[in-house]
Amino acid sequence: MVVIQVNVLLNEQDIKKISTFIHQQHSQFSYNHVLEENIALEQYSGFFDQYCNEEAFNVIESDLDKSAIYDLLIKQLSMKEEADFESKLRKQLQYREGLSSVVFSDEVAVPHTAHSVGDYSSIAVALVPNGVYWDEQHEKIKLIIMLSPSKYNDNELKTIIDIIVNLIDSNDKVTALMDCKDYQSFKAYMVGQYYK
C-alpha cells in the first residue's frame, strides 16, 4: 500500500504529489499492459510458425481446380508425417466433406478431418484471387485453409482455429487476407488478429 503525505488542508503542492503519483501508476500500468500484449503476440507468432509455414502458403493465380488444390495442400501437410499419412488424410477429408460442407462463407472453405490422423498439427493455405469452383452453391472460393489437427492434444491450434472462425465471419477480413501476397504478410495479418 502506498501512502502519500499531504497537509490537512490540501494545497497546490499536495495536489501535484497526488497527480504525479496517479500519472506514474497509470504509465506503469500502460507499460506493463503493452509489454504483456507484446509477449503474448510473440508467443502466438511462434505458435503460428509451428503450424503453418512458407512452404504451405500458396497464392494460386493459375487455373487449378478444386482437386488439384486439394492435392497440393495435402502434399504440403504430409511433409512431416509418416508415409501413409497422405492417404489417411485424403480419406478423412473426403469422409468429413461427405458429412457436411466445409464451406463456411461464399468465399471461404476450411477442409478438415473428422478424426485426426497426423502426429503434428498443420495448416496449409491457398489464396485464389480469381476463385475456384467448389460446388454448385460455391462457384468462387477464394480462401482455402486446410487443417490437419494432431492426434495429440493441441491447445495452441485451438487458438488459431478460433481466429480462423472469427476471420471467416467477416467479409472485410477475408478481403484483407486476399491482399496478402506472401507468407510473411499472411502471418502478420493472422498474428494481428490475436487480440481482436
Tab-separated table of C-alpha atoms in Angstrom:
chain	number	residue	atom	x	y	z
A	1	MET	CA	0.000	0.000	0.000
A	2	VAL	CA	1.270	3.428	-0.953
A	3	VAL	CA	0.824	6.419	1.348
A	4	ILE	CA	1.167	9.983	0.135
A	5	GLN	CA	1.661	12.524	2.894
A	6	VAL	CA	-0.339	15.695	2.457
A	7	ASN	CA	-1.390	18.587	4.659
A	8	VAL	CA	-4.780	18.565	6.329
A	9	LEU	CA	-5.784	21.399	4.034
A	10	LEU	CA	-4.741	20.403	0.536
A	11	ASN	CA	-2.549	22.926	-1.175
A	12	GLU	CA	-1.161	23.171	-4.711
A	13	GLN	CA	1.952	21.129	-3.832
A	14	ASP	CA	-0.155	18.277	-2.353
A	15	ILE	CA	-2.331	18.165	-5.445
A	16	LYS	CA	0.831	17.920	-7.584
A	17	LYS	CA	2.067	14.993	-5.461
A	18	ILE	CA	-1.202	13.136	-5.924
A	19	SER	CA	-1.345	13.933	-9.624
A	20	THR	CA	2.267	12.791	-10.166
A	21	PHE	CA	1.612	9.553	-8.289
A	22	ILE	CA	-1.508	8.786	-10.340
A	23	HIS	CA	0.314	9.564	-13.588
A	24	GLN	CA	3.223	7.282	-12.622
A	25	GLN	CA	0.825	4.454	-11.733
A	26	HIS	CA	-1.074	4.867	-14.983
A	27	SER	CA	2.170	4.935	-17.001
A	28	GLN	CA	3.421	1.796	-15.248
A	29	PHE	CA	0.090	0.025	-15.875
A	30	SER	CA	0.114	1.039	-19.559
A	31	TYR	CA	3.717	-0.079	-19.955
A	32	ASN	CA	3.002	-3.437	-18.286
A	33	HIS	CA	-0.124	-3.953	-20.390
A	34	VAL	CA	1.750	-3.221	-23.636
A	35	LEU	CA	4.629	-5.443	-22.523
A	36	GLU	CA	2.253	-8.337	-21.724
A	37	GLU	CA	0.466	-7.863	-25.041
A	38	ASN	CA	3.782	-7.866	-26.953
A	39	ILE	CA	4.941	-11.037	-25.180
A	40	ALA	CA	1.621	-12.741	-25.955
A	41	LEU	CA	1.833	-11.703	-29.629
A	42	GLU	CA	5.395	-13.001	-29.830
A	43	GLN	CA	4.307	-16.330	-28.327
A	44	TYR	CA	1.349	-16.535	-30.704
A	45	SER	CA	3.653	-15.763	-33.626
A	46	GLY	CA	5.847	-18.689	-32.549
A	47	PHE	CA	2.806	-20.968	-32.249
A	48	PHE	CA	1.654	-19.898	-35.684
A	49	ASP	CA	5.023	-20.861	-37.184
A	50	GLN	CA	4.672	-24.342	-35.648
A	51	TYR	CA	1.516	-24.976	-37.666
A	52	CYS	CA	1.911	-23.012	-40.850
A	53	ASN	CA	4.976	-22.088	-42.871
A	54	GLU	CA	6.048	-20.556	-46.137
A	55	GLU	CA	6.052	-23.927	-47.900
A	56	ALA	CA	2.372	-24.424	-47.025
A	57	PHE	CA	1.228	-20.983	-48.176
A	58	ASN	CA	0.066	-20.591	-51.769
A	59	VAL	CA	-1.206	-17.764	-53.927
A	60	ILE	CA	-2.784	-19.518	-56.898
A	61	GLU	CA	-3.112	-17.319	-59.967
A	62	SER	CA	-3.396	-20.195	-62.464
A	63	ASP	CA	-6.484	-22.219	-63.353
A	64	LEU	CA	-6.208	-25.077	-60.867
A	65	ASP	CA	-9.399	-26.900	-59.993
A	66	LYS	CA	-10.531	-27.943	-56.511
A	67	SER	CA	-8.984	-31.415	-56.884
A	68	ALA	CA	-5.569	-30.023	-57.865
A	69	ILE	CA	-5.624	-27.560	-54.960
A	70	TYR	CA	-6.572	-30.398	-52.583
A	71	ASP	CA	-3.652	-32.464	-53.909
A	72	LEU	CA	-1.242	-29.552	-53.418
A	73	LEU	CA	-2.376	-28.786	-49.856
A	74	ILE	CA	-2.452	-32.468	-48.839
A	75	LYS	CA	1.101	-32.922	-50.114
A	76	GLN	CA	2.221	-29.848	-48.124
A	77	LEU	CA	0.547	-31.113	-44.938
A	78	SER	CA	2.211	-34.515	-45.389
A	79	MET	CA	5.820	-33.305	-45.279
A	80	LYS	CA	6.484	-34.061	-41.588
A	81	GLU	CA	4.282	-37.136	-41.328
A	82	GLU	CA	4.570	-40.903	-41.811
A	83	ALA	CA	4.461	-42.408	-45.320
A	84	ASP	CA	0.793	-43.500	-45.090
A	85	PHE	CA	-0.396	-40.129	-43.761
A	86	GLU	CA	-1.293	-38.716	-47.175
A	87	SER	CA	-3.783	-41.482	-47.978
A	88	LYS	CA	-5.265	-41.368	-44.445
A	89	LEU	CA	-5.650	-37.594	-44.665
A	90	ARG	CA	-7.280	-37.804	-48.095
A	91	LYS	CA	-9.807	-40.388	-46.828
A	92	GLN	CA	-10.602	-38.327	-43.731
A	93	LEU	CA	-11.084	-35.146	-45.756
A	94	GLN	CA	-13.463	-36.957	-48.129
A	95	TYR	CA	-15.327	-38.506	-45.199
A	96	ARG	CA	-15.664	-35.135	-43.435
A	97	GLU	CA	-16.874	-33.344	-46.553
A	98	GLY	CA	-19.406	-36.152	-47.045
A	99	LEU	CA	-20.876	-35.376	-43.615
A	100	SER	CA	-21.454	-31.691	-44.331
A	101	SER	CA	-19.988	-28.839	-46.288
A	102	VAL	CA	-16.613	-27.417	-45.300
A	103	VAL	CA	-17.529	-24.127	-46.969
A	104	PHE	CA	-18.163	-21.505	-44.309
A	105	SER	CA	-18.973	-18.469	-46.434
A	106	ASP	CA	-19.333	-17.546	-50.083
A	107	GLU	CA	-15.560	-17.287	-50.443
A	108	VAL	CA	-14.032	-19.456	-47.701
A	109	ALA	CA	-13.580	-23.208	-47.354
A	110	VAL	CA	-11.896	-24.884	-44.397
A	111	PRO	CA	-11.360	-28.545	-45.287
A	112	HIS	CA	-10.526	-30.552	-42.187
A	113	THR	CA	-10.662	-34.105	-40.953
A	114	ALA	CA	-13.441	-35.721	-38.962
A	115	HIS	CA	-10.783	-37.569	-36.953
A	116	SER	CA	-7.145	-36.630	-36.509
A	117	VAL	CA	-4.677	-38.789	-38.408
A	118	GLY	CA	-1.348	-36.987	-38.006
A	119	ASP	CA	1.288	-36.736	-35.344
A	120	TYR	CA	1.627	-32.995	-35.996
A	121	SER	CA	-0.925	-30.225	-36.315
A	122	SER	CA	-0.551	-28.391	-39.594
A	123	ILE	CA	-2.269	-25.757	-41.686
A	124	ALA	CA	-1.953	-25.256	-45.438
A	125	VAL	CA	-3.382	-22.184	-47.139
A	126	ALA	CA	-4.395	-21.339	-50.690
A	127	LEU	CA	-5.409	-17.836	-51.705
A	128	VAL	CA	-7.149	-17.984	-55.073
A	129	PRO	CA	-7.816	-14.372	-56.174
A	130	ASN	CA	-9.931	-15.412	-59.179
A	131	GLY	CA	-11.792	-18.046	-57.180
A	132	VAL	CA	-12.095	-21.787	-57.713
A	133	TYR	CA	-15.275	-23.728	-58.447
A	134	TRP	CA	-16.126	-25.738	-55.317
A	135	ASP	CA	-19.683	-26.896	-55.933
A	136	GLU	CA	-22.937	-25.594	-57.422
A	137	GLN	CA	-23.580	-23.297	-54.445
A	138	HIS	CA	-19.990	-22.031	-54.212
A	139	GLU	CA	-18.515	-21.175	-57.560
A	140	LYS	CA	-15.797	-18.732	-56.454
A	141	ILE	CA	-13.997	-19.915	-53.306
A	142	LYS	CA	-11.047	-17.578	-52.783
A	143	LEU	CA	-9.591	-18.699	-49.454
A	144	ILE	CA	-8.911	-22.332	-48.585
A	145	ILE	CA	-7.449	-23.194	-45.191
A	146	MET	CA	-6.845	-26.920	-44.837
A	147	LEU	CA	-6.411	-28.145	-41.266
A	148	SER	CA	-4.825	-31.342	-40.062
A	149	PRO	CA	-5.026	-31.488	-36.262
A	150	SER	CA	-2.688	-33.746	-34.327
A	151	LYS	CA	-3.854	-36.977	-32.714
A	152	TYR	CA	-2.497	-35.455	-29.511
A	153	ASN	CA	-3.992	-32.588	-27.522
A	154	ASP	CA	-3.025	-29.272	-29.043
A	155	ASN	CA	-4.258	-26.150	-27.250
A	156	GLU	CA	-2.353	-23.636	-29.389
A	157	LEU	CA	-4.011	-24.932	-32.557
A	158	LYS	CA	-7.397	-24.311	-30.917
A	159	THR	CA	-6.435	-20.642	-30.550
A	160	ILE	CA	-5.548	-20.447	-34.238
A	161	ILE	CA	-8.808	-22.173	-35.185
A	162	ASP	CA	-10.727	-19.614	-33.101
A	163	ILE	CA	-9.040	-16.827	-35.076
A	164	ILE	CA	-9.855	-18.580	-38.369
A	165	VAL	CA	-13.517	-18.868	-37.323
A	166	ASN	CA	-13.501	-15.154	-36.456
A	167	LEU	CA	-11.978	-14.328	-39.849
A	168	ILE	CA	-14.435	-16.274	-41.937
A	169	ASP	CA	-17.358	-14.479	-40.312
A	170	SER	CA	-16.183	-11.163	-41.775
A	171	ASN	CA	-16.126	-10.299	-45.478
A	172	ASP	CA	-13.837	-7.346	-44.694
A	173	LYS	CA	-11.288	-9.636	-43.053
A	174	VAL	CA	-11.418	-12.120	-45.929
A	175	THR	CA	-10.867	-9.214	-48.335
A	176	ALA	CA	-7.904	-8.040	-46.246
A	177	LEU	CA	-6.466	-11.573	-46.274
A	178	MET	CA	-6.747	-11.672	-50.048
A	179	ASP	CA	-4.348	-8.716	-50.158
A	180	CYS	CA	-1.637	-10.890	-48.598
A	181	LYS	CA	0.686	-11.863	-51.421
A	182	ASP	CA	3.265	-13.767	-49.389
A	183	TYR	CA	3.554	-15.822	-46.221
A	184	GLN	CA	5.016	-13.015	-44.098
A	185	SER	CA	2.107	-10.657	-44.795
A	186	PHE	CA	-0.385	-13.500	-44.227
A	187	LYS	CA	1.265	-14.395	-40.926
A	188	ALA	CA	1.404	-10.737	-39.844
A	189	TYR	CA	-2.315	-10.371	-40.553
A	190	MET	CA	-3.192	-13.580	-38.685
A	191	VAL	CA	-1.000	-12.703	-35.700
A	192	GLY	CA	-2.532	-9.206	-35.686
A	193	GLN	CA	-5.964	-10.815	-35.205
A	194	TYR	CA	-4.891	-12.396	-31.909
A	195	TYR	CA	-6.265	-9.542	-29.746
A	196	LYS	CA	-9.169	-8.535	-31.998
